[in-house]
Amino acid sequence: MIGWFKKTVRTLAGVAVLALASNAFAGFQPPLLPPESKDADVAVELAAQPVEPKRVFYGDMAQLGNDSTYYFQPAGGSALAGLLLGPVAVAVNAHNVKQRTQREAAAAGRAEALDPRAFFIEPFARYNAALAAAAGSRAQVTPYLIYTRPKNSEVVYRLLGFDIAYAGWTGRYTYHYAPVAFEALQAPMLAEQAQAFAAETERAGALLLALFNAEARRQVGPVQAAQVISMRLTPLAKGAKMPMGLRGDFQGHAVVLGEGAPGDGKRRLMFTVGAHVFADQGFEIGKRQGEVPQR
């Protein structure tokens, strides 16, 4: 009986996610482009405050060593079961997820090797120094790292996020690293591993700033609506087909777009908000649709 119930819940969860995706697909809108900057790239500085976890992900994430690195795993129970069985089951499910997340995070030894806020002080200073003197007002950048382990997965997905605020506009740019083995995450990084990760992180930050500036200067291609499948974007939904956009190649990376802006509540249980680039082929295209207008 229990096995039948679990199977039924999984089936209903899949149906619910796909139904939501299908309904949203018809009205997919790319995220708003930043205010136009015609003359130069935009100077940047670290935002005064670190990331607010609830603006990135609505579930519980465990802090890893600093206030800008977090870990999440959704394998504590079933969200849909909680919805079907009422508030007590919701509370139990949330507690289970939180407790398991905290246990796994406590065992993770290598995720503490880099604090995004401290790390980007020097790269941002070099970036600004290379700009023209009349670069104008600065954009506020909130950098963070998130490690996600999907349910029953032996790999952990890592992302670098830049939430950017500029002239009243807010947007999100995300770089997805290649996955790392869960077992490896529990061992401290070797010196060469830490150096390689730091170098990739600096390159990723430069890529995200370049994409932000390309959008601000309106030097990006059209957006094509598509169904995108990626465990990195939808760890709770097991890589469900999501209504998103494709922007074409940028510096050798495909750009995937999700609806919404940081903190506006869209896609609360997923990581799809904003623009995404991947270190490797971290997504599939389920179905392409027609071109949609920029915003």
CSV table of C-alpha atoms in Angstrom, one decimal:
chain,number,residue,atom,x,y,z
A,1,MET,CA,0.0,0.0,0.0
A,2,ILE,CA,2.8,2.4,0.9
A,3,GLY,CA,4.7,1.6,-2.3
A,4,TRP,CA,1.5,2.2,-4.3
A,5,PHE,CA,1.0,5.6,-2.5
A,6,LYS,CA,4.6,6.7,-3.2
A,7,LYS,CA,4.4,5.7,-6.8
A,8,THR,CA,1.1,7.6,-7.2
A,9,VAL,CA,2.5,10.7,-5.5
A,10,ARG,CA,5.5,10.7,-7.9
A,11,THR,CA,3.2,10.3,-10.9
A,12,LEU,CA,1.0,13.2,-9.7
A,13,ALA,CA,4.0,15.3,-9.0
A,14,GLY,CA,5.3,14.8,-12.6
A,15,VAL,CA,1.9,15.6,-14.0
A,16,ALA,CA,1.6,18.7,-11.9
A,17,VAL,CA,5.0,20.0,-12.9
A,18,LEU,CA,4.4,19.4,-16.6
A,19,ALA,CA,1.0,21.0,-16.4
A,20,LEU,CA,2.4,24.1,-14.8
A,21,ALA,CA,5.2,24.2,-17.4
A,22,SER,CA,2.7,23.8,-20.3
A,23,ASN,CA,0.5,26.5,-19.0
A,24,ALA,CA,3.4,28.9,-18.5
A,25,PHE,CA,4.9,28.1,-21.8
A,26,ALA,CA,2.2,29.9,-23.8
A,27,GLY,CA,3.1,33.2,-22.0
A,28,PHE,CA,6.8,32.8,-21.7
A,29,GLN,CA,8.6,36.2,-21.4
A,30,PRO,CA,12.3,36.6,-21.3
A,31,PRO,CA,13.7,38.6,-18.3
A,32,LEU,CA,13.9,42.3,-18.7
A,33,LEU,CA,17.1,43.6,-20.3
A,34,PRO,CA,19.1,46.0,-18.1
A,35,PRO,CA,19.0,49.7,-18.8
A,36,GLU,CA,20.8,50.6,-22.1
A,37,SER,CA,24.4,51.6,-21.8
A,38,LYS,CA,25.5,53.0,-25.1
A,39,ASP,CA,29.0,54.4,-24.4
A,40,ALA,CA,30.9,51.9,-22.2
A,41,ASP,CA,30.8,48.8,-20.1
A,42,VAL,CA,29.2,49.3,-16.7
A,43,ALA,CA,31.5,49.6,-13.7
A,44,VAL,CA,30.6,47.3,-10.8
A,45,GLU,CA,31.1,47.0,-7.0
A,46,LEU,CA,30.1,44.4,-4.4
A,47,ALA,CA,26.7,45.0,-2.9
A,48,ALA,CA,26.7,46.1,0.7
A,49,GLN,CA,24.9,43.0,1.9
A,50,PRO,CA,25.4,39.3,1.1
A,51,VAL,CA,22.8,37.3,-0.7
A,52,GLU,CA,19.4,36.7,0.9
A,53,PRO,CA,18.9,32.9,0.5
A,54,LYS,CA,15.1,33.2,0.1
A,55,ARG,CA,15.6,35.4,-2.9
A,56,VAL,CA,17.5,32.6,-4.7
A,57,PHE,CA,15.6,29.6,-3.5
A,58,TYR,CA,12.4,29.3,-1.5
A,59,GLY,CA,13.4,26.1,0.3
A,60,ASP,CA,15.9,25.6,3.1
A,61,MET,CA,19.6,25.9,2.2
A,62,ALA,CA,22.5,25.3,4.7
A,63,GLN,CA,25.3,27.8,4.9
A,64,LEU,CA,28.7,26.5,4.0
A,65,GLY,CA,31.5,28.3,5.8
A,66,ASN,CA,30.5,31.8,4.8
A,67,ASP,CA,27.4,33.9,4.2
A,68,SER,CA,27.6,33.5,0.4
A,69,THR,CA,27.9,29.8,-0.1
A,70,TYR,CA,25.0,27.4,0.4
A,71,TYR,CA,24.1,23.7,0.1
A,72,PHE,CA,20.7,22.2,-0.7
A,73,GLN,CA,19.3,18.7,-1.2
A,74,PRO,CA,15.6,18.0,-1.8
A,75,ALA,CA,15.6,14.3,-0.6
A,76,GLY,CA,13.7,14.6,2.7
A,77,GLY,CA,10.3,13.7,1.5
A,78,SER,CA,7.6,14.7,-1.1
A,79,ALA,CA,6.3,18.2,-1.4
A,80,LEU,CA,3.2,17.0,-3.2
A,81,ALA,CA,2.6,14.4,-0.4
A,82,GLY,CA,2.6,17.3,2.0
A,83,LEU,CA,0.1,19.2,0.0
A,84,LEU,CA,-2.2,16.1,-0.3
A,85,LEU,CA,-2.0,15.2,3.4
A,86,GLY,CA,-2.3,18.7,5.0
A,87,PRO,CA,-0.2,21.1,7.0
A,88,VAL,CA,1.2,18.5,9.4
A,89,ALA,CA,2.7,16.6,6.6
A,90,VAL,CA,4.0,19.8,5.0
A,91,ALA,CA,5.8,20.6,8.3
A,92,VAL,CA,7.2,17.1,8.6
A,93,ASN,CA,8.4,17.1,5.0
A,94,ALA,CA,10.1,20.5,5.3
A,95,HIS,CA,11.7,19.4,8.6
A,96,ASN,CA,13.1,16.2,7.0
A,97,VAL,CA,14.5,18.2,4.0
A,98,LYS,CA,16.1,20.8,6.3
A,99,GLN,CA,17.6,18.2,8.6
A,100,ARG,CA,19.1,16.1,5.8
A,101,THR,CA,20.4,19.2,4.1
A,102,GLN,CA,22.1,20.3,7.4
A,103,ARG,CA,23.7,16.9,7.9
A,104,GLU,CA,25.1,16.7,4.4
A,105,ALA,CA,26.4,20.3,4.5
A,106,ALA,CA,28.2,19.6,7.8
A,107,ALA,CA,30.0,16.7,6.1
A,108,ALA,CA,31.1,18.8,3.1
A,109,GLY,CA,34.7,19.7,3.4
A,110,ARG,CA,35.6,21.3,0.1
A,111,ALA,CA,32.8,23.8,-0.4
A,112,GLU,CA,34.3,26.2,2.1
A,113,ALA,CA,37.4,26.9,0.0
A,114,LEU,CA,36.1,30.1,-1.6
A,115,ASP,CA,34.1,33.0,-0.3
A,116,PRO,CA,32.6,34.7,-3.3
A,117,ARG,CA,32.3,38.2,-1.7
A,118,ALA,CA,36.0,38.2,-0.6
A,119,PHE,CA,37.1,36.5,-3.8
A,120,PHE,CA,35.7,39.0,-6.3
A,121,ILE,CA,37.2,42.1,-4.6
A,122,GLU,CA,40.4,42.0,-6.7
A,123,PRO,CA,38.7,40.8,-10.0
A,124,PHE,CA,36.2,43.6,-9.8
A,125,ALA,CA,39.0,46.2,-9.1
A,126,ARG,CA,40.9,45.0,-12.2
A,127,TYR,CA,37.7,45.0,-14.3
A,128,ASN,CA,36.9,48.6,-13.3
A,129,ALA,CA,40.5,49.7,-13.9
A,130,ALA,CA,40.2,48.5,-17.5
A,131,LEU,CA,37.1,50.6,-18.2
A,132,ALA,CA,37.0,54.1,-19.7
A,133,ALA,CA,37.1,57.0,-17.3
A,134,ALA,CA,33.6,58.0,-18.1
A,135,ALA,CA,32.1,54.6,-17.3
A,136,GLY,CA,29.2,56.2,-15.3
A,137,SER,CA,27.3,54.8,-12.3
A,138,ARG,CA,28.2,51.4,-10.9
A,139,ALA,CA,26.1,48.3,-10.8
A,140,GLN,CA,25.8,46.5,-7.5
A,141,VAL,CA,26.8,42.8,-7.7
A,142,THR,CA,25.8,40.2,-5.2
A,143,PRO,CA,27.9,37.0,-5.9
A,144,TYR,CA,27.1,33.6,-4.3
A,145,LEU,CA,27.8,29.9,-4.7
A,146,ILE,CA,25.2,27.2,-4.4
A,147,TYR,CA,25.8,23.4,-4.2
A,148,THR,CA,22.7,21.3,-5.0
A,149,ARG,CA,22.4,17.5,-4.7
A,150,PRO,CA,19.2,16.2,-6.5
A,151,LYS,CA,17.3,13.4,-4.8
A,152,ASN,CA,19.2,10.0,-4.9
A,153,SER,CA,22.0,11.6,-7.0
A,154,GLU,CA,25.7,10.7,-6.6
A,155,VAL,CA,26.7,14.1,-8.1
A,156,VAL,CA,26.4,17.6,-6.8
A,157,TYR,CA,25.7,20.6,-9.1
A,158,ARG,CA,27.4,23.9,-8.4
A,159,LEU,CA,26.5,27.3,-9.6
A,160,LEU,CA,27.9,30.8,-9.4
A,161,GLY,CA,25.2,33.5,-9.2
A,162,PHE,CA,25.5,37.2,-9.8
A,163,ASP,CA,22.4,39.2,-8.8
A,164,ILE,CA,22.9,42.6,-10.3
A,165,ALA,CA,21.1,45.9,-9.4
A,166,TYR,CA,21.6,48.8,-11.8
A,167,ALA,CA,19.6,52.0,-12.2
A,168,GLY,CA,16.5,50.6,-10.7
A,169,TRP,CA,16.7,47.3,-12.5
A,170,THR,CA,17.6,43.9,-11.0
A,171,GLY,CA,18.7,40.8,-12.9
A,172,ARG,CA,20.3,37.4,-12.3
A,173,TYR,CA,23.2,35.8,-14.2
A,174,THR,CA,24.2,32.2,-13.4
A,175,TYR,CA,27.2,30.1,-14.3
A,176,HIS,CA,26.8,26.3,-13.9
A,177,TYR,CA,30.0,24.4,-13.3
A,178,ALA,CA,30.5,20.8,-14.3
A,179,PRO,CA,29.1,18.5,-11.6
A,180,VAL,CA,31.3,17.0,-8.9
A,181,ALA,CA,30.9,13.6,-7.2
A,182,PHE,CA,29.1,13.8,-3.8
A,183,GLU,CA,31.7,11.6,-2.3
A,184,ALA,CA,34.5,14.0,-3.5
A,185,LEU,CA,32.7,17.0,-2.0
A,186,GLN,CA,33.1,15.5,1.5
A,187,ALA,CA,36.9,15.6,1.2
A,188,PRO,CA,39.0,18.8,1.6
A,189,MET,CA,40.2,20.3,-1.7
A,190,LEU,CA,43.8,19.7,-2.7
A,191,ALA,CA,45.8,22.8,-3.4
A,192,GLU,CA,45.7,22.3,-7.2
A,193,GLN,CA,41.9,21.7,-7.1
A,194,ALA,CA,41.4,24.9,-5.1
A,195,GLN,CA,43.5,26.8,-7.6
A,196,ALA,CA,41.6,25.4,-10.6
A,197,PHE,CA,38.3,26.1,-9.0
A,198,ALA,CA,39.3,29.7,-8.2
A,199,ALA,CA,40.6,30.2,-11.7
A,200,GLU,CA,37.3,28.9,-13.2
A,201,THR,CA,35.3,31.0,-10.8
A,202,GLU,CA,37.1,34.2,-11.9
A,203,ARG,CA,36.6,33.3,-15.6
A,204,ALA,CA,32.9,32.6,-14.9
A,205,GLY,CA,32.5,36.0,-13.2
A,206,ALA,CA,34.1,37.7,-16.2
A,207,LEU,CA,31.7,35.8,-18.5
A,208,LEU,CA,28.7,36.9,-16.5
A,209,LEU,CA,29.8,40.5,-16.5
A,210,ALA,CA,30.4,40.3,-20.2
A,211,LEU,CA,26.9,38.9,-20.8
A,212,PHE,CA,25.4,41.6,-18.6
A,213,ASN,CA,27.2,44.3,-20.6
A,214,ALA,CA,26.3,42.7,-23.9
A,215,GLU,CA,22.6,42.9,-22.9
A,216,ALA,CA,23.0,46.5,-21.6
A,217,ARG,CA,24.6,47.5,-24.9
A,218,ARG,CA,21.9,45.5,-26.9
A,219,GLN,CA,24.6,43.3,-28.5
A,220,VAL,CA,22.7,40.1,-28.0
A,221,GLY,CA,20.8,37.9,-30.4
A,222,PRO,CA,17.0,37.1,-30.5
A,223,VAL,CA,15.3,34.8,-28.1
A,224,GLN,CA,13.7,31.6,-29.1
A,225,ALA,CA,11.2,30.0,-26.8
A,226,ALA,CA,11.9,26.3,-26.0
A,227,GLN,CA,11.3,23.5,-23.6
A,228,VAL,CA,14.5,23.1,-21.6
A,229,ILE,CA,15.4,20.0,-19.6
A,230,SER,CA,18.1,20.3,-16.9
A,231,MET,CA,18.6,18.8,-13.5
A,232,ARG,CA,20.6,21.9,-12.6
A,233,LEU,CA,17.7,24.2,-13.2
A,234,THR,CA,15.0,22.0,-11.8
A,235,PRO,CA,16.4,19.7,-9.1
A,236,LEU,CA,13.1,19.3,-7.4
A,237,ALA,CA,11.3,18.3,-10.6
A,238,LYS,CA,14.0,15.9,-11.9
A,239,GLY,CA,14.8,17.9,-14.9
A,240,ALA,CA,11.2,18.6,-16.1
A,241,LYS,CA,10.6,20.3,-19.4
A,242,MET,CA,10.4,23.9,-18.5
A,243,PRO,CA,9.3,26.9,-20.7
A,244,MET,CA,12.5,28.9,-21.2
A,245,GLY,CA,14.3,30.8,-23.9
A,246,LEU,CA,17.5,30.3,-25.9
A,247,ARG,CA,19.6,33.3,-26.8
A,248,GLY,CA,22.2,31.6,-29.0
A,249,ASP,CA,26.0,31.4,-28.5
A,250,PHE,CA,27.9,33.9,-26.3
A,251,GLN,CA,31.6,33.5,-26.0
A,252,GLY,CA,31.3,29.8,-26.7
A,253,HIS,CA,28.4,29.2,-24.3
A,254,ALA,CA,24.7,28.7,-25.0
A,255,VAL,CA,22.6,31.2,-23.1
A,256,VAL,CA,19.4,29.8,-21.5
A,257,LEU,CA,16.8,32.3,-20.2
A,258,GLY,CA,14.2,31.9,-17.5
A,259,GLU,CA,11.4,34.2,-16.5
A,260,GLY,CA,11.5,36.6,-13.6
A,261,ALA,CA,14.0,38.6,-11.6
A,262,PRO,CA,15.6,38.0,-8.2
A,263,GLY,CA,13.0,37.9,-5.4
A,264,ASP,CA,9.9,38.3,-7.5
A,265,GLY,CA,8.5,34.9,-6.6
A,266,LYS,CA,8.6,33.3,-10.0
A,267,ARG,CA,9.9,29.7,-10.1
A,268,ARG,CA,10.1,29.7,-6.3
A,269,LEU,CA,11.1,26.1,-6.1
A,270,MET,CA,13.7,26.1,-8.9
A,271,PHE,CA,16.7,27.9,-10.1
A,272,THR,CA,15.5,29.0,-13.5
A,273,VAL,CA,15.3,32.8,-12.9
A,274,GLY,CA,17.5,35.0,-15.2
A,275,ALA,CA,20.2,34.1,-17.7
A,276,HIS,CA,22.2,30.9,-17.5
A,277,VAL,CA,25.5,29.7,-19.1
A,278,PHE,CA,27.0,26.2,-18.6
A,279,ALA,CA,30.5,25.0,-18.3
A,280,ASP,CA,29.5,21.8,-20.2
A,281,GLN,CA,26.3,20.6,-21.9
A,282,GLY,CA,24.2,20.8,-18.8
A,283,PHE,CA,20.8,20.9,-20.5
A,284,GLU,CA,18.7,19.4,-23.3
A,285,ILE,CA,16.2,21.0,-25.6
A,286,GLY,CA,12.8,19.2,-25.6
A,287,LYS,CA,11.1,21.3,-28.2
A,288,ARG,CA,11.8,24.6,-29.9
A,289,GLN,CA,9.1,27.2,-30.4
A,290,GLY,CA,9.0,30.5,-32.2
A,291,GLU,CA,10.9,33.7,-31.6
A,292,VAL,CA,9.7,35.9,-28.7
A,293,PRO,CA,10.4,39.6,-28.3
A,294,GLN,CA,13.1,41.0,-26.0
A,295,ARG,CA,11.9,43.0,-23.0
